[in-house]
CSV table of C-alpha atoms and ligand atoms in Angstrom, one decimal:
chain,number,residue,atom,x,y,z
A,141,UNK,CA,0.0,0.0,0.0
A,142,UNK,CA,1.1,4.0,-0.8
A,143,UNK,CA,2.5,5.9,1.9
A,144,UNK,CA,0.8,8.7,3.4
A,145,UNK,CA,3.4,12.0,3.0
A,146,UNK,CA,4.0,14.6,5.4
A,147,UNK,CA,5.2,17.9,5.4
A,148,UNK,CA,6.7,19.5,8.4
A,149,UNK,CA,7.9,22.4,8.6
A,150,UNK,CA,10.8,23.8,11.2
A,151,UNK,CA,11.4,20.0,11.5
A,152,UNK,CA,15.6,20.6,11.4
A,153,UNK,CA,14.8,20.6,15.8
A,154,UNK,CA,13.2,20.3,18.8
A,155,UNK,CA,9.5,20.1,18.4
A,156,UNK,CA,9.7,19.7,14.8
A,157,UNK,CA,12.4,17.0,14.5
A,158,UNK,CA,10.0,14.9,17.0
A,159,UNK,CA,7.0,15.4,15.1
A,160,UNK,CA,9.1,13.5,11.4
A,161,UNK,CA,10.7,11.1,13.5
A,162,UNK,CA,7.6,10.4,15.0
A,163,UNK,CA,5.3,10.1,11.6
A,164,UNK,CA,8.0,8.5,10.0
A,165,UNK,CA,7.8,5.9,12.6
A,166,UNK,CA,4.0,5.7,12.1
A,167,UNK,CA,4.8,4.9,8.1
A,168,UNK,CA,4.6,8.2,6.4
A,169,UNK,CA,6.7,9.3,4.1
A,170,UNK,CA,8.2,12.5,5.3
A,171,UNK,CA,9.1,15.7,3.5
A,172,UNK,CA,11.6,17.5,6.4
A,173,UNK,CA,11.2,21.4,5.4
A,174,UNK,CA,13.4,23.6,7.5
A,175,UNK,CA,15.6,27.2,7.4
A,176,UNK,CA,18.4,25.4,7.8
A,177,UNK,CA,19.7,23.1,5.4
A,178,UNK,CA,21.8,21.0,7.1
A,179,UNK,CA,19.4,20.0,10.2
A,180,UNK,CA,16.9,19.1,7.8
A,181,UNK,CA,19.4,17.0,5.4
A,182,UNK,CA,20.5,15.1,9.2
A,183,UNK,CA,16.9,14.6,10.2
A,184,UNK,CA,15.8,13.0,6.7
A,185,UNK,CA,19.0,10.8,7.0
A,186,UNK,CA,18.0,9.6,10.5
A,187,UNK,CA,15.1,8.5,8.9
A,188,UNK,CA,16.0,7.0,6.0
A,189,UNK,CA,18.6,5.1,8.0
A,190,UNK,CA,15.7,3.9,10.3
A,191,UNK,CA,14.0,2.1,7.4
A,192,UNK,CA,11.5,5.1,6.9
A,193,UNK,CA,11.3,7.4,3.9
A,194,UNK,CA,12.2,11.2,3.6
A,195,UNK,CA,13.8,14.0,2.0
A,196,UNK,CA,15.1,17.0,3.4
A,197,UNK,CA,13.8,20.6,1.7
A,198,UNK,CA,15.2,24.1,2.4
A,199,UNK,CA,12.2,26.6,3.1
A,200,UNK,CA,11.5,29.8,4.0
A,201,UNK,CA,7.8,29.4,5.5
A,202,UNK,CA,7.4,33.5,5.6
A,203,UNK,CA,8.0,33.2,1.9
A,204,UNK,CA,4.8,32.5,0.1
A,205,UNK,CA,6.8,30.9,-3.1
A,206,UNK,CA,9.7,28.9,-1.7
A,207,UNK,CA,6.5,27.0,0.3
A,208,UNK,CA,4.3,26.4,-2.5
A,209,UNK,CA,7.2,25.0,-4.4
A,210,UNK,CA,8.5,23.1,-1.8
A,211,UNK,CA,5.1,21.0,-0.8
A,212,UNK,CA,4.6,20.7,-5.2
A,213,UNK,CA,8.3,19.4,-5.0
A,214,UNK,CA,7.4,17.3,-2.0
A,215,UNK,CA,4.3,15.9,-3.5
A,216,UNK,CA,5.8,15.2,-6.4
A,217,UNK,CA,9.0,13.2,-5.1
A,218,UNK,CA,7.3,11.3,-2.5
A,219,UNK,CA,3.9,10.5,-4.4
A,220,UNK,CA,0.7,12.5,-2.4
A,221,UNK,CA,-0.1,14.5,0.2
A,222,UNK,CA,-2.0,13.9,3.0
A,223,UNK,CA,-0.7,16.1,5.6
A,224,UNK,CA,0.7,19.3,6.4
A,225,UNK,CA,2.5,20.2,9.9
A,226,UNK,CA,2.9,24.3,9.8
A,227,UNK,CA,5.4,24.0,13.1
A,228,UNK,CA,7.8,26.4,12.1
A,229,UNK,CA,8.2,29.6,14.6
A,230,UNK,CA,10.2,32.1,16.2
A,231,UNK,CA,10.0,33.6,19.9
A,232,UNK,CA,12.1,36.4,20.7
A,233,UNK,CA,11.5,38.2,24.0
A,234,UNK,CA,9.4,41.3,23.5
A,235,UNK,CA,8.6,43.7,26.8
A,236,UNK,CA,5.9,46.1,24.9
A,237,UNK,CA,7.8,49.4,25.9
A,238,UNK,CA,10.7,47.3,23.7
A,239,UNK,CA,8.7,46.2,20.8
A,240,UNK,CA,10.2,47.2,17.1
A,241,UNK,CA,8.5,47.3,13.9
A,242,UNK,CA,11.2,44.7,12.5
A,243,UNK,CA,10.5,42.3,15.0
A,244,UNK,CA,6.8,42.5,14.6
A,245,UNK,CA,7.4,41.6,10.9
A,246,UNK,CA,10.3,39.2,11.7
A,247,UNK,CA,7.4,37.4,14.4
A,248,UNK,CA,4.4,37.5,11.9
A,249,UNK,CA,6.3,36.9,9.1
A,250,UNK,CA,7.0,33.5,10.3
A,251,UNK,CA,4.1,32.9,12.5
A,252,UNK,CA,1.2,33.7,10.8
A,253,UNK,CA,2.2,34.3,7.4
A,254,UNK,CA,4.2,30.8,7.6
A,255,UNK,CA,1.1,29.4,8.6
A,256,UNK,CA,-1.5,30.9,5.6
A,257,UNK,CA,1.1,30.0,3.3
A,258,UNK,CA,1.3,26.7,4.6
A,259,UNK,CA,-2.5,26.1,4.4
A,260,UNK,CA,-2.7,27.3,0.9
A,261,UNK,CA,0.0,24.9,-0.5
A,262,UNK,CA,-1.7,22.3,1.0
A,263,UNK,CA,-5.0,23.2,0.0
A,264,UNK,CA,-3.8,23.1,-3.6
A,265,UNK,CA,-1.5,20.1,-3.4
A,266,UNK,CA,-4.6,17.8,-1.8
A,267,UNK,CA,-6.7,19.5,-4.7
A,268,UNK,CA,-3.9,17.8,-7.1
A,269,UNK,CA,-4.5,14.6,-5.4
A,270,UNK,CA,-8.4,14.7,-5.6
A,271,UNK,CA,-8.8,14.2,-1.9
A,272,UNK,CA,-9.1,16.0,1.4
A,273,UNK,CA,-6.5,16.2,3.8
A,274,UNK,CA,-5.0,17.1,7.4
A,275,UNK,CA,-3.4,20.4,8.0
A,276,UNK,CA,-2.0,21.0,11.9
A,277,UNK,CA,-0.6,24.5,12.9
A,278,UNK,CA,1.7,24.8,16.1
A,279,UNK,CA,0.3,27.1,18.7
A,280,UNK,CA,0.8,27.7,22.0
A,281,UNK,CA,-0.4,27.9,25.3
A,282,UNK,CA,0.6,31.4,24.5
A,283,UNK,CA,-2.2,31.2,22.3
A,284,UNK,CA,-4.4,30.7,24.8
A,285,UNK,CA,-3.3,33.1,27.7
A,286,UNK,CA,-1.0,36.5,27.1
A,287,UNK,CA,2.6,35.5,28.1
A,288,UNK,CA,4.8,38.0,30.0
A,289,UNK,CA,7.9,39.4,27.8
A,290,UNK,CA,6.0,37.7,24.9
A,291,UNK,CA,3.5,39.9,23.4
A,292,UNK,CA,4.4,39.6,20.0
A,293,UNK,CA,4.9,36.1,20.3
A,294,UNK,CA,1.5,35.3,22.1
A,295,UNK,CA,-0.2,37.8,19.9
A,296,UNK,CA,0.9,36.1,16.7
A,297,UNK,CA,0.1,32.5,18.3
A,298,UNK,CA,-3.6,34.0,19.2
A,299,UNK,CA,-3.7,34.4,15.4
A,300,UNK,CA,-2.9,30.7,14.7
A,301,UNK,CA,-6.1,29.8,17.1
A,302,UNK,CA,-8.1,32.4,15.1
A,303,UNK,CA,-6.8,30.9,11.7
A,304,UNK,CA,-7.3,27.4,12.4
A,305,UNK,CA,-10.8,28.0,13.4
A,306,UNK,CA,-11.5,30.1,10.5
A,307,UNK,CA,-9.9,27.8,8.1
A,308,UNK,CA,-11.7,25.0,9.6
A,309,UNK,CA,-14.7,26.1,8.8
A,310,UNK,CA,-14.0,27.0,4.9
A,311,UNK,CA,-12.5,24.0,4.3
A,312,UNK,CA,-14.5,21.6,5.4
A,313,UNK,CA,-16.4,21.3,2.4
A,314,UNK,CA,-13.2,20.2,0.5
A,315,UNK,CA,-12.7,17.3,3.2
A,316,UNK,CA,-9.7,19.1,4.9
A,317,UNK,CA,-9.9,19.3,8.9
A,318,UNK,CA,-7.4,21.8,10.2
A,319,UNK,CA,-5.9,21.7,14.3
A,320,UNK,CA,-3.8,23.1,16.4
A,321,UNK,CA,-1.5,21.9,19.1
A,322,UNK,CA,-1.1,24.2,22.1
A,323,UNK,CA,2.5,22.8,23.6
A,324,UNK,CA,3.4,24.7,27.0
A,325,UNK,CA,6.9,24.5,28.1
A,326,UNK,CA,9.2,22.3,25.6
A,327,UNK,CA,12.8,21.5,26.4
A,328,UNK,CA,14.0,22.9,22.4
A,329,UNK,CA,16.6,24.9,21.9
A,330,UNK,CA,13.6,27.5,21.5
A,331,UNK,CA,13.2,27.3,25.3
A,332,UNK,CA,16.0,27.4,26.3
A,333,UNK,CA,16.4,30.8,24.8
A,334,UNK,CA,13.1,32.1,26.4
A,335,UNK,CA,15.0,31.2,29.9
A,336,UNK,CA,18.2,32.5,29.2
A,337,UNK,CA,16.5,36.2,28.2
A,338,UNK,CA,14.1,35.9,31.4
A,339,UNK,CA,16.5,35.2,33.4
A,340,UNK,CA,18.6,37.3,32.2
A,341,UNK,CA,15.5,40.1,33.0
A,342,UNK,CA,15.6,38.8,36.0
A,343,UNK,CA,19.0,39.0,37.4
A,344,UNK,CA,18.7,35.3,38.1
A,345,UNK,CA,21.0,32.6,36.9
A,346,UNK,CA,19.8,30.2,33.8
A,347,UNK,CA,17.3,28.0,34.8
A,348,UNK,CA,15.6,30.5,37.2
A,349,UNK,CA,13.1,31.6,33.7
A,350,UNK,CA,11.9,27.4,33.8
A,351,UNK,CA,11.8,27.3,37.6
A,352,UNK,CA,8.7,30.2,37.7
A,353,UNK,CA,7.0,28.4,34.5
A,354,UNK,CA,7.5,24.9,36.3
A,355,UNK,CA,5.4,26.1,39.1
A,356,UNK,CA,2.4,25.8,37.3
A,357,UNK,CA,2.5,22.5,35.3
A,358,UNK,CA,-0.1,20.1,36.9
A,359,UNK,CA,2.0,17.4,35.8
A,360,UNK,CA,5.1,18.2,37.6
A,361,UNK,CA,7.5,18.4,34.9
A,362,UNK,CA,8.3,20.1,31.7
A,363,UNK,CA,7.1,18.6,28.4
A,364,UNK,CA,9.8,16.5,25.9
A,365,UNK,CA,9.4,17.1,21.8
A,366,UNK,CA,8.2,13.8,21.9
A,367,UNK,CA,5.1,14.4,24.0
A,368,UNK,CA,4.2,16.9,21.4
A,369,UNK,CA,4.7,14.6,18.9
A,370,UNK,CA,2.3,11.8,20.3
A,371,UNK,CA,-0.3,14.8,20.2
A,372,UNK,CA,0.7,15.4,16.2
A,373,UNK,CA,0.8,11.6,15.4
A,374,UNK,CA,-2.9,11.8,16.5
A,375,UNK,CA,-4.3,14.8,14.7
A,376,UNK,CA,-2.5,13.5,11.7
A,377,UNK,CA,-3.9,10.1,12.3
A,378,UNK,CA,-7.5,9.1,11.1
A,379,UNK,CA,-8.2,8.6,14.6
A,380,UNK,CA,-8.9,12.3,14.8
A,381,UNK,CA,-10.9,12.6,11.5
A,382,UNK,CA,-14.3,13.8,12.8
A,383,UNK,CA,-12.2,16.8,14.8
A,384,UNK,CA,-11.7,19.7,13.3
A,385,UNK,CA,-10.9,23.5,14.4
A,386,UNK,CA,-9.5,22.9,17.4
A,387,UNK,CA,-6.2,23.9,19.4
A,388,UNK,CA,-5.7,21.4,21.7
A,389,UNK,CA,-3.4,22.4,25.0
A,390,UNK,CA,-1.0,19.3,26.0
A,391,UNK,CA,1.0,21.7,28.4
A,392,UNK,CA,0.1,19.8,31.3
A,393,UNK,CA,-2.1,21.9,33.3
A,394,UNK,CA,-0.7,25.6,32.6
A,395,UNK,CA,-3.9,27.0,31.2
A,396,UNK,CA,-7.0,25.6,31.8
A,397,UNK,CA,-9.5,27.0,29.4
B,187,NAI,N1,9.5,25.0,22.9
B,187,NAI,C1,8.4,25.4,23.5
B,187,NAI,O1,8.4,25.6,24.7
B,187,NAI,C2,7.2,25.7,22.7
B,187,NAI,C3,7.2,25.8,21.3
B,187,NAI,N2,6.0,26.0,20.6
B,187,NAI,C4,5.9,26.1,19.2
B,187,NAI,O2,6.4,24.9,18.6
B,187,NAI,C5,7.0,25.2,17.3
B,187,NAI,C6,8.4,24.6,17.3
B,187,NAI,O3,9.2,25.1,18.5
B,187,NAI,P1,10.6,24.6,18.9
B,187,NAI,O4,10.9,23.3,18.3
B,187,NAI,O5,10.7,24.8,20.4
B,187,NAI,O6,11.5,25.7,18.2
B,187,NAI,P2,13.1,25.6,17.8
B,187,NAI,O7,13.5,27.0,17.7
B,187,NAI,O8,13.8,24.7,18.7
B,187,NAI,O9,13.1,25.0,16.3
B,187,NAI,C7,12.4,25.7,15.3
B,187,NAI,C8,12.8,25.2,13.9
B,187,NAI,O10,12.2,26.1,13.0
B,187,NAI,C9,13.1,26.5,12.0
B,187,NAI,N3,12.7,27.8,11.5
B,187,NAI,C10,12.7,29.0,12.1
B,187,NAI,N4,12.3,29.9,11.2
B,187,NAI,C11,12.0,29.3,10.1
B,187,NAI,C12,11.5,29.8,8.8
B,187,NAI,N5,11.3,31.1,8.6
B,187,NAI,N6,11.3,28.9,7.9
B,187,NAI,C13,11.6,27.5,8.1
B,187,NAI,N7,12.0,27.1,9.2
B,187,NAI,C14,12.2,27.9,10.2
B,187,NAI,C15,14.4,26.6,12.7
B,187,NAI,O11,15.5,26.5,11.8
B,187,NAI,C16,14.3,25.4,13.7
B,187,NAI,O12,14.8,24.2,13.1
B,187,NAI,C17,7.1,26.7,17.2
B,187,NAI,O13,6.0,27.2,16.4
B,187,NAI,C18,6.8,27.2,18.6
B,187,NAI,O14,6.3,28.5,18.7
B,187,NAI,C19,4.8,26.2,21.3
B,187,NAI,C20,4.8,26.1,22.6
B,187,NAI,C21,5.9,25.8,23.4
B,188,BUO,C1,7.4,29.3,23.7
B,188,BUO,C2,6.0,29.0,24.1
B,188,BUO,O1,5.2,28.9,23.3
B,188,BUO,C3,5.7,28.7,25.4
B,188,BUO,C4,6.6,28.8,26.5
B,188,BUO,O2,4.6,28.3,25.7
C-alpha cells in the first residue's frame, strides 16, 4: 500500500524534529522542510537510516513561493499528500515598551504568514490529489493566555487559534480538517532561549526563567518534543478525523481553558 506524505515544517529541531521522526515511525513518508539546510538533510537521514522514507527541503515558511514550491516538489518526489504540519516559529523576548517594527514583521512573518502560506500549498496540493487532507498548525499555550515578555509572540500564536478556526470552517467542504496543538513549556533549543532572556531580565541565573514556568505545570515536569509529537501523530492520524478547528493544549495543566 502507498505511503501517506508529510510535510513539516521547522522539522531541522526540537518540536519539529520529533513530530518527522515520530510520523515517520507511524509509516509516512516524510518531507523535512526547515531554514536550515543541514538539520533538515540530518533529520531525513535519521530517517532513511531507520527504514523510513524522507527527504530534506530548504524553506523559508514566511515566503509564500519557496512554500508552495516546496510542498509541489514534495508531492511530487514522494507520491501524495495527505498532511501538512505548519510547526515552524520564532519567539524572541518582546517587553511592549521594547517592541520594534522589524521584530513585529520578523514574528508575523514566520508565525502567521508561515502558517496561511502553509495552508494554501496544501490546499492546492490535496486538490492535485483529488482528496481531502489534514493540516496542523503549532500554537501555544501562549495562544491561549497573554505570556509576560512575549507579546508579539503570544499575539501572533492567538492568530494561529483564530486561523485554524476560520480555516476550519472554509475548508471543510473540500474534506480538509485543520488543528492546532497548544505545547506549554518544551525542552528545544527554542526554550532554552526564552530562559536564558528571562532570566537574564531577572537577574537570576539560567534556569531560574523554567523554575517560575515549572510552578504551574499540573503534571510536575516540563514537556519532551516527543510528547508533542504523540499529540501530532494523533491529529494526523484518522483517529482524529471527525475533529476539526481545534487547538488542543498538552501543556500539562498551565492553562485551563
Ligand atoms: N519550545 C516550546 O516551549 C514551545 C514551542 N511552541 C511552538 O512549537 C514550534 C516549534 O518550536 P521549537 O521546536 O521549540 O523551536 P526551535 O527554535 O527549537 O526550532 C524551530 C525550527 O524552525 C526552524 N525555522 C525557524 N524559522 C523558520 C523559517 N522562517 N522557515 C523555516 N524554518 C524555520 C528553525 O531552523 C528550527 O529548526 C514553534 O511554532 C513554537 O512556537 C509552542 C509552545 C511551546
Ligand atoms: C514558547 C512557548 O510557546 C511557550 C513557553 O509556551
Amino acid at each position: 500500500m502507498k505511503n501517506r506524505v508529510a510535510f513539516v515544517t521547522g522539522a531541522g529541531q526540537g518540536i519539529g524534529e520529533a513530530i518527522a521522526l515520530r510520523l515517520a515511525k507511524d509509516g509516512l513518508a516524510v518531507a523535512v522542510a526547515d531554514f536550515n539546510q543541514e538539520t533538515a538533510r540530518q533529520v531525513a537521514e535519521k530517517i532513511n537510516q531507520q527504514g523510513g522514507k524522507a527527504i530534506a527541503l530548504k524553506v523559508d515558511v514566511s515566503q509564500r513561493d519557496q512554500v508552495m514550491d516546496a510542498v509541489e516538489e514534495a508531492r511530487r518526489a514522494l507520491g501524495g499528500f495527505d498532511v501538512i504540519v505548519n510547526n515552524a516559529g520564532i519567539a524572541p523576548s518582546t517587553p511592549i515598551a521594547e517592541i520594534t517594527e522589524a521584530v513585529v514583521d520578523k514574528v508575523y512573518n514566520v508565525n502567521v504568514k508561515g502558517v496561511i502560506w502553509g495552508m494554501q500549498a496544501a490546499i492546492k496540493a490535496f486538490a492535485a490529489e483529488g482528496h481531502g487532507g489534514k493540516i496542523i498548525n503549532a500554537c501555544s499555550q501562549a495562544g491561549h493566555v497573554g505570556n509576560p515578555e512575549l507579546a508579539v509572540y503570544s499575539s501572533s500564536k492567538f492568530a494561529v487559534r483564530g486561523l485554524t478556526q476560520t480555516a476550519a470552517r472554509d475548508l471543510a467542504p473540500a474534506g480538509i480538517t485543520v488543528n492546532a496543538f497548544c505545547p506549554g513549556i518544551v525542552r528545544t533549543p527554542m526554550w532554552e532561549e526564552i530562559d536564558r532572556q528571562i532570566s537574564e531580565a531577572a537577574g537570576k541565573p539560567a534556569g531560574y526563567g523554567t523554575e517560575e514556568f515549572a510552578k504551574r505545570i499540573t503534571l510536575g515536569r516540563l514537556s519532551e518534543p516527543e510528547d508533542v509529537a504523540a499529540c501530532v501523530a494523533y491529529l494526523a492520524s484518522p483517529d482524529s478525523d471527525y475533529m476539526t478547528g481545534q487547538s488542543l493544549l498538552i501543556d500539562g495543566g498551565m492553562v485551563f481553558n
